[in-house]
JSON list of C-alpha atoms in Angstrom, two decimals:
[
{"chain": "A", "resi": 108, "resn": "UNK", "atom": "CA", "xyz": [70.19, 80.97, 114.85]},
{"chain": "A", "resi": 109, "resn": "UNK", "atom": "CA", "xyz": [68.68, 83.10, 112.10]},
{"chain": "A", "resi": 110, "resn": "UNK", "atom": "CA", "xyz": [65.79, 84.99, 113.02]},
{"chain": "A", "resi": 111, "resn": "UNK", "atom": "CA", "xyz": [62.63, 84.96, 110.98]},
{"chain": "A", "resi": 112, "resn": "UNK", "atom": "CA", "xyz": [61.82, 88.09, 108.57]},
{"chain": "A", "resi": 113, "resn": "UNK", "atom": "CA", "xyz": [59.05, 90.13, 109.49]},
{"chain": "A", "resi": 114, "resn": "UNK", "atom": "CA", "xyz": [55.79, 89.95, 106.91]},
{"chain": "A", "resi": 115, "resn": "UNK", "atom": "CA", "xyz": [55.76, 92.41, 104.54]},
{"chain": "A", "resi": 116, "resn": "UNK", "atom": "CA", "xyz": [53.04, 95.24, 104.77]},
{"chain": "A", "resi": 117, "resn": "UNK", "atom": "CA", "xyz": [52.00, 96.93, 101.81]},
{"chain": "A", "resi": 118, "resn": "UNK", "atom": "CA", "xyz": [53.03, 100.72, 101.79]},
{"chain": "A", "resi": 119, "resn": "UNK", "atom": "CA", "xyz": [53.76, 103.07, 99.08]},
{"chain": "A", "resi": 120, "resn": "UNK", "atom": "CA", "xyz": [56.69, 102.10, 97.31]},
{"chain": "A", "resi": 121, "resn": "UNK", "atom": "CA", "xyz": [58.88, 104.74, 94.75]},
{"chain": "A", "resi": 122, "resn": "UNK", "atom": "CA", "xyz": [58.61, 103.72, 91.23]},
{"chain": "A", "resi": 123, "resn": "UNK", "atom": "CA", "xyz": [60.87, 101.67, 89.48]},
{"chain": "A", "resi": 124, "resn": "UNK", "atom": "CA", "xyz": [64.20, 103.23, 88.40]},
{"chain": "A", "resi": 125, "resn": "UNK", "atom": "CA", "xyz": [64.03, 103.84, 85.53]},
{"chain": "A", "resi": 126, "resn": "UNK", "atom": "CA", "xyz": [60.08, 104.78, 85.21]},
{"chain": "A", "resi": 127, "resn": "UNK", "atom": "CA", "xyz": [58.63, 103.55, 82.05]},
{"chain": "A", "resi": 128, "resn": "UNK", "atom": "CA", "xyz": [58.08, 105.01, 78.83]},
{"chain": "A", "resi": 129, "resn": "UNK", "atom": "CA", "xyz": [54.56, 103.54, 78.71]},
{"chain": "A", "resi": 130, "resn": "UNK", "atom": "CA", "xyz": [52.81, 101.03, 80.75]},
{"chain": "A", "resi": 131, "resn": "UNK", "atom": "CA", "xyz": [54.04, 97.35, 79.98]},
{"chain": "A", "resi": 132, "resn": "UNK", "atom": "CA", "xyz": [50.44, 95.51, 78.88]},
{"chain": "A", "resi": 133, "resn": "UNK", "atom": "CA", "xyz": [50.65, 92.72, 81.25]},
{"chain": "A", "resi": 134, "resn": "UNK", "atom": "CA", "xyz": [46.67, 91.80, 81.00]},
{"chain": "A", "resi": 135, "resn": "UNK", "atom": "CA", "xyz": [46.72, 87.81, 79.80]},
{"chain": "A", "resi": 136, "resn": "UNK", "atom": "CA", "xyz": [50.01, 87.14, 78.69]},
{"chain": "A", "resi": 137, "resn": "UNK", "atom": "CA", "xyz": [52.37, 86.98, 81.06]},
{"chain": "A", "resi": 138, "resn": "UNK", "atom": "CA", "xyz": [53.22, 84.41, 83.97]},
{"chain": "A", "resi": 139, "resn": "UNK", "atom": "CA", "xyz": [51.33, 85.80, 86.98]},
{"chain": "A", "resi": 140, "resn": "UNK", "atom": "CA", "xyz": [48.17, 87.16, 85.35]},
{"chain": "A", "resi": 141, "resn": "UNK", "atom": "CA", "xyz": [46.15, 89.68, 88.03]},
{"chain": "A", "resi": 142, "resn": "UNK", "atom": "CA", "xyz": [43.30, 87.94, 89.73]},
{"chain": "A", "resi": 143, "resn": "UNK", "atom": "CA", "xyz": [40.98, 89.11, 91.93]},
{"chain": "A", "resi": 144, "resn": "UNK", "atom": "CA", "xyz": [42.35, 89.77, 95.94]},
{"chain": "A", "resi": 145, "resn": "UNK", "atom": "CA", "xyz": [39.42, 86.55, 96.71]},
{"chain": "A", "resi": 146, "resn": "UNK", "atom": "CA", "xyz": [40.43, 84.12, 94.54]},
{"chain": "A", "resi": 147, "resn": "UNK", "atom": "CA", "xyz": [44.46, 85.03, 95.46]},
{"chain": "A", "resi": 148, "resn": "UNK", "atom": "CA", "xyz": [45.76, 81.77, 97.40]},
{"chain": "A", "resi": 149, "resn": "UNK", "atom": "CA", "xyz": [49.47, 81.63, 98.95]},
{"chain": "A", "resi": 150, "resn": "UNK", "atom": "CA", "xyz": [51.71, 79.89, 96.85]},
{"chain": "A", "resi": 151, "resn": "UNK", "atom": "CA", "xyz": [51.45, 76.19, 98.86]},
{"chain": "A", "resi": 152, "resn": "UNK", "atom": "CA", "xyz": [50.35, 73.29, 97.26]},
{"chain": "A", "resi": 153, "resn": "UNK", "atom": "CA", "xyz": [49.89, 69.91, 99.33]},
{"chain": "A", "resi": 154, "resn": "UNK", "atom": "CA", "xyz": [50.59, 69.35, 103.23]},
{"chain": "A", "resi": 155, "resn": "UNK", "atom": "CA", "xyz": [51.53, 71.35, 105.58]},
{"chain": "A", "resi": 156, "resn": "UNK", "atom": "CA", "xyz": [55.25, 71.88, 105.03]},
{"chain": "A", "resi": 157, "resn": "UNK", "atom": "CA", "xyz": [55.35, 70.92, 101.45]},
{"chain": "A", "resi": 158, "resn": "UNK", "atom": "CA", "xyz": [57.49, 72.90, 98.93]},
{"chain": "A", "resi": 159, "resn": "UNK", "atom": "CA", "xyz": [55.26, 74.17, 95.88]},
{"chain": "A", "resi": 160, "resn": "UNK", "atom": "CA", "xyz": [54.69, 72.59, 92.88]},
{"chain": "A", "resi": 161, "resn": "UNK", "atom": "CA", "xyz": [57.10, 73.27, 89.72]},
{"chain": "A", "resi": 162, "resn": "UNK", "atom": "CA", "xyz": [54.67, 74.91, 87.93]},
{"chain": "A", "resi": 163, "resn": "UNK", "atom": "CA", "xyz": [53.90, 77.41, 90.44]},
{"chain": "A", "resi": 164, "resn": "UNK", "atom": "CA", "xyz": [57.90, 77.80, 91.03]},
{"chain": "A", "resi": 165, "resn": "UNK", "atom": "CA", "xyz": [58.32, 78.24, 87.15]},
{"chain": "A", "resi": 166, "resn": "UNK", "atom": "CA", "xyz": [55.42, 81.02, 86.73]},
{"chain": "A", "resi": 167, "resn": "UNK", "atom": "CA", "xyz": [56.97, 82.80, 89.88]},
{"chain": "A", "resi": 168, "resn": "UNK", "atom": "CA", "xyz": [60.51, 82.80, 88.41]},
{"chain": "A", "resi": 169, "resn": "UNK", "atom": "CA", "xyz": [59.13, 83.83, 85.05]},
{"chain": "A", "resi": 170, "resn": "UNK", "atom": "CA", "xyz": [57.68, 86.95, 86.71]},
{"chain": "A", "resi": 171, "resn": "UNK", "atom": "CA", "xyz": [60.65, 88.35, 88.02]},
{"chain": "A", "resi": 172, "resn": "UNK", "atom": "CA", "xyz": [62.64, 87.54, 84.94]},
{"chain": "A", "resi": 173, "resn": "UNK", "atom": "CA", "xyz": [60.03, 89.89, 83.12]},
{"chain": "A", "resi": 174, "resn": "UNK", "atom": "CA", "xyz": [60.59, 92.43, 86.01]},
{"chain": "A", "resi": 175, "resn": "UNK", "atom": "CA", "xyz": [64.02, 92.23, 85.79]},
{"chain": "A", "resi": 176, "resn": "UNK", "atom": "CA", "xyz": [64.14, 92.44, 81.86]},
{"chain": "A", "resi": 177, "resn": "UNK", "atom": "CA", "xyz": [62.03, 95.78, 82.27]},
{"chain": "A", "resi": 178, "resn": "UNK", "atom": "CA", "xyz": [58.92, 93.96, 80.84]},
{"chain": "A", "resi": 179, "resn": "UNK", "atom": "CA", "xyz": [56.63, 93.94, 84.02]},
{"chain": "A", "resi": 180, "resn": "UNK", "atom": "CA", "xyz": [56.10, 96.24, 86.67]},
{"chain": "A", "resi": 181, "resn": "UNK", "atom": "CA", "xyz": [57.94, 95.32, 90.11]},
{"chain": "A", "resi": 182, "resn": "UNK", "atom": "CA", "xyz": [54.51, 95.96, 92.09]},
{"chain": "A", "resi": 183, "resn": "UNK", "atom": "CA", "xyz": [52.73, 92.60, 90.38]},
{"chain": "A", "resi": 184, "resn": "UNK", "atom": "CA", "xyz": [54.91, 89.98, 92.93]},
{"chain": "A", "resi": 185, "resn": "UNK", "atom": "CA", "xyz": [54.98, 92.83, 96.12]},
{"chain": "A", "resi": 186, "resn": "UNK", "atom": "CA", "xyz": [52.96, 90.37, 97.71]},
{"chain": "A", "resi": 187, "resn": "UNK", "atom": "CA", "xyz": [55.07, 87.22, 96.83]},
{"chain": "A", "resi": 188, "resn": "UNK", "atom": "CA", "xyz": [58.44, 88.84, 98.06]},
{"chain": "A", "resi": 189, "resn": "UNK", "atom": "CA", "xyz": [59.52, 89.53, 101.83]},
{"chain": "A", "resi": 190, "resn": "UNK", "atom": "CA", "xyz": [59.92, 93.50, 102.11]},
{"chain": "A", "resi": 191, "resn": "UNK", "atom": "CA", "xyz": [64.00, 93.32, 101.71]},
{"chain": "A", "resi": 192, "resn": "UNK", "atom": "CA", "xyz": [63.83, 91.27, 98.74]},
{"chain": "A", "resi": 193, "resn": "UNK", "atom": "CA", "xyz": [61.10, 93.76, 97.21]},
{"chain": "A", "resi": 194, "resn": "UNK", "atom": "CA", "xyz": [63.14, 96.84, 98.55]},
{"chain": "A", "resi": 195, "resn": "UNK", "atom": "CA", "xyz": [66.19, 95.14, 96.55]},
{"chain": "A", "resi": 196, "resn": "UNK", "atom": "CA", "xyz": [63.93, 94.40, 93.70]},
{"chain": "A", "resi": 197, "resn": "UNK", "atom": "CA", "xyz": [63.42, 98.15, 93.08]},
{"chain": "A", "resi": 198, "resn": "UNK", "atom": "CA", "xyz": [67.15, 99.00, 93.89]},
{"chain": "A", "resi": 199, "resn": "UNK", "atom": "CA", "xyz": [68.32, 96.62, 91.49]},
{"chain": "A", "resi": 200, "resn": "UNK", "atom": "CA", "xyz": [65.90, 98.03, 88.38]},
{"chain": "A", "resi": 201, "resn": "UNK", "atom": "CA", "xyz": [66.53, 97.02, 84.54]},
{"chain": "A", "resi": 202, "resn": "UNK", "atom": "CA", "xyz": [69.01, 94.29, 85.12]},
{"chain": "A", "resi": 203, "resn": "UNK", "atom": "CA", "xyz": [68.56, 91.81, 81.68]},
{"chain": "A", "resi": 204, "resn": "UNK", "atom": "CA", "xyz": [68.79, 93.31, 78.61]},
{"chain": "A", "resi": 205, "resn": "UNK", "atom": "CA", "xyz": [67.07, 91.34, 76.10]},
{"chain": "A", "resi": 206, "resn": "UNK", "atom": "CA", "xyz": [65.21, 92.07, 72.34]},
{"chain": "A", "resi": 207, "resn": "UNK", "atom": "CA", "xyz": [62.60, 89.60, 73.39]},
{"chain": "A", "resi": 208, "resn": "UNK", "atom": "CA", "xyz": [60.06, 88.42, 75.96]},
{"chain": "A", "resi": 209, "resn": "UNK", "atom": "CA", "xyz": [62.54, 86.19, 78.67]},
{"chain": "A", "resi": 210, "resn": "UNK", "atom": "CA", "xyz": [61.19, 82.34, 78.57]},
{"chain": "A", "resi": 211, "resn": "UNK", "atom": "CA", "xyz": [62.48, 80.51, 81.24]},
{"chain": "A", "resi": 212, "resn": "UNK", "atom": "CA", "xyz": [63.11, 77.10, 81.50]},
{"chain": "A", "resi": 213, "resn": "UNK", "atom": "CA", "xyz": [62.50, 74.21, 83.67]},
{"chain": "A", "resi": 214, "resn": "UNK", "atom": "CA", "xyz": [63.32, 75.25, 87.39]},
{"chain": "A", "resi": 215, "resn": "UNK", "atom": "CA", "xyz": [66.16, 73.34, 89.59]},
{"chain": "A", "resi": 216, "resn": "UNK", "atom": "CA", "xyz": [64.80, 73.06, 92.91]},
{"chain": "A", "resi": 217, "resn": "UNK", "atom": "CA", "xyz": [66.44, 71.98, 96.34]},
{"chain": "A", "resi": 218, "resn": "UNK", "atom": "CA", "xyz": [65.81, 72.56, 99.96]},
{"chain": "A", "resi": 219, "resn": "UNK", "atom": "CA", "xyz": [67.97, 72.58, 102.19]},
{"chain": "A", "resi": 220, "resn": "UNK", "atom": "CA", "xyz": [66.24, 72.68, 105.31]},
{"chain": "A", "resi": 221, "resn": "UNK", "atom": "CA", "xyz": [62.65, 72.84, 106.37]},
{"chain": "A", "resi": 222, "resn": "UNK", "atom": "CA", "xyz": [61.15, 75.75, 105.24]},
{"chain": "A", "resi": 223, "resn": "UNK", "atom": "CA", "xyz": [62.88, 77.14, 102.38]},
{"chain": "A", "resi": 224, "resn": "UNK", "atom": "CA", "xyz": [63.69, 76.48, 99.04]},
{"chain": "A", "resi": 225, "resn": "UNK", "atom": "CA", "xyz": [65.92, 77.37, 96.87]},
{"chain": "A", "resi": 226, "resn": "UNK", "atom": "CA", "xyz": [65.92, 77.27, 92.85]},
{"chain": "A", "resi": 227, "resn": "UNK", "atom": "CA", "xyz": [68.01, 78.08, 89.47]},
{"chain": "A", "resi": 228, "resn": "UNK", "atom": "CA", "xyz": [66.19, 78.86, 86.41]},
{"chain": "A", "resi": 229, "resn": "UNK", "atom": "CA", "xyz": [67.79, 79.57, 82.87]},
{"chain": "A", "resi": 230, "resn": "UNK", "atom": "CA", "xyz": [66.78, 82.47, 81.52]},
{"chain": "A", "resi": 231, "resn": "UNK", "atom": "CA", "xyz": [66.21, 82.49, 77.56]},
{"chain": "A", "resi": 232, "resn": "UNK", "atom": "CA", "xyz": [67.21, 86.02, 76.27]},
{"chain": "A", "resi": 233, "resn": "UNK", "atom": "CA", "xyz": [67.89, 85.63, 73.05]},
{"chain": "A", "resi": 234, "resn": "UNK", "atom": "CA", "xyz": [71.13, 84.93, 71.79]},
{"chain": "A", "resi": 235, "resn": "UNK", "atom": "CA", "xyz": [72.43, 85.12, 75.59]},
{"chain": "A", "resi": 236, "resn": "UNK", "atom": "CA", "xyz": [70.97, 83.36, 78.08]},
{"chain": "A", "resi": 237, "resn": "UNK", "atom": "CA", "xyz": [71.32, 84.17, 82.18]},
{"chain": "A", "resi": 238, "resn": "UNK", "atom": "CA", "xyz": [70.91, 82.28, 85.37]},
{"chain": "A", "resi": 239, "resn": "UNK", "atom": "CA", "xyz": [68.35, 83.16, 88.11]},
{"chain": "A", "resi": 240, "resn": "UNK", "atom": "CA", "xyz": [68.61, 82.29, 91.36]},
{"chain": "A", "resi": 241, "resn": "UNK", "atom": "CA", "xyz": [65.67, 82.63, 93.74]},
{"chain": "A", "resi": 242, "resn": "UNK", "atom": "CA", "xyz": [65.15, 81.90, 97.62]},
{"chain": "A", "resi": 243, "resn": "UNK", "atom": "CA", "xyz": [61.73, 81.31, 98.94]},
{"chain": "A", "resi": 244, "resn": "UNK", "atom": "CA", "xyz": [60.88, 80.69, 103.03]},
{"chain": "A", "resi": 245, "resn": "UNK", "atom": "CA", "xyz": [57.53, 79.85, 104.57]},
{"chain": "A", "resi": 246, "resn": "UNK", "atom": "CA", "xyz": [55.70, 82.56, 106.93]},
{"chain": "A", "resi": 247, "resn": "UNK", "atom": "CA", "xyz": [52.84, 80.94, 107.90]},
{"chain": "A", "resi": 248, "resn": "UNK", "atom": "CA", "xyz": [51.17, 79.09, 104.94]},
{"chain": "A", "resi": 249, "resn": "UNK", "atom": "CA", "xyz": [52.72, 81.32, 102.36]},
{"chain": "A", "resi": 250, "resn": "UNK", "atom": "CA", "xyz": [55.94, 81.20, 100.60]},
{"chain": "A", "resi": 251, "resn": "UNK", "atom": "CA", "xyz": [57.92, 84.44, 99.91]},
{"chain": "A", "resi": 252, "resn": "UNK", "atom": "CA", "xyz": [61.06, 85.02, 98.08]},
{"chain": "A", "resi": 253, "resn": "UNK", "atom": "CA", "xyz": [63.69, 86.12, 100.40]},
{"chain": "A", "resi": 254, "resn": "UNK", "atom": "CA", "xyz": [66.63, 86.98, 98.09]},
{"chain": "A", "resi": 255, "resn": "UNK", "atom": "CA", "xyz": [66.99, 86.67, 94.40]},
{"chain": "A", "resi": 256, "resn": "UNK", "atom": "CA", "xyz": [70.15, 86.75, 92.45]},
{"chain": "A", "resi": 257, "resn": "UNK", "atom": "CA", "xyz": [71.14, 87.07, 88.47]},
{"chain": "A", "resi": 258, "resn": "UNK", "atom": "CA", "xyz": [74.51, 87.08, 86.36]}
]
C-alpha cells in the first residue's frame, strides 16, 4: 500500500539552474497571477472529494509549462507541488525550448482512484508542440502535484 507524502514545508530552495539573465515579468499576464497569502484558497472546487475544475487544472498546467520553458520562476507553484515534485522541478531546469510564450490547450483529465488525478495537456511551442503530463493527490483539502512528466 503506498504511503502518503509528507506536506511540503517551505525552506530555502537553490535557484533555478540555470539562474536568469533578468527577472521574468510575471505581474498580470501569466496563468497563476500572485495574490495575496489571505485570499490564496487550495485548489478544490465542490465537495469533499471532488477533483478540480478544468479551468483551475488548465491555469496550473500552464504554469509549469512557463516554468519549464524558462519563462516563470519555479518558486510561483512551491506551494502547489509536494516537496519531491518541487525538488525535481528545480533538478529538471530549462526543459522546452520555445521562441514564444507556451499556450496550452484543453487538459485530459482521469482519475484513477480516489484522491488523485491525473492529466495530459498539449503544449503549443511554436512550430513543435510537447505533451505534459501532471499528477495531482489530495492532502487534506488541497491538491498537490506529485510528479510531472514532458517529452
Amino acid at each position: 500500500m503506498p504511503q502518503p507524502i509528507p506536506l511540503p514545508r517551505l525552506v530555502p530552495v537553490p535557484p533555478a539552474d540555470p539562474p536568469y539573465d533578468e527577472q521574468p515579468r510575471t505581474t498580470g499576464s501569466l496563468a497563476l497571477a500572485p495574490q495575496p497569502v489571505r485570499d490564496r484558497r487550495p485548489l478544490a472546487i465542490g465537495t469533499s472529494g471532488s477533483i478540480p475544475d478544468e479551468r483551475r487544472l488548465r491555469g496550473l498546467g500552464q504554469a509549469l509549462a512557463e516554468i519549464l520553458a524558462g519563462r516563470r520562476p519555479p518558486e510561483t507553484i512551491q506551494d502547489r507541488m509536494s516537496e519531491r515534485a518541487y525538488t525535481e522541478l528545480i533538478r529538471a531546469g530549462k526543459m522546452i525550448e520555445t521562441p514564444r510564450a507556451p499556450m496550452v490547450g484543453v487538459p485530459h483529465v482521469q482519475s484513477p482512484r480516489p484522491g488523485a488525478v491525473e492529466m495530459c495537456l498539449l503544449v503549443h511551442c511554436g512550430p513543435r508542440s510537447r505533451a505534459l503530463a501532471i499528477r495531482l493527490e489530495k492532502f487534506g483539502a488541497q491538491w498537490l502535484i506529485t510528479d510531472f512528466e514532458t517529452a
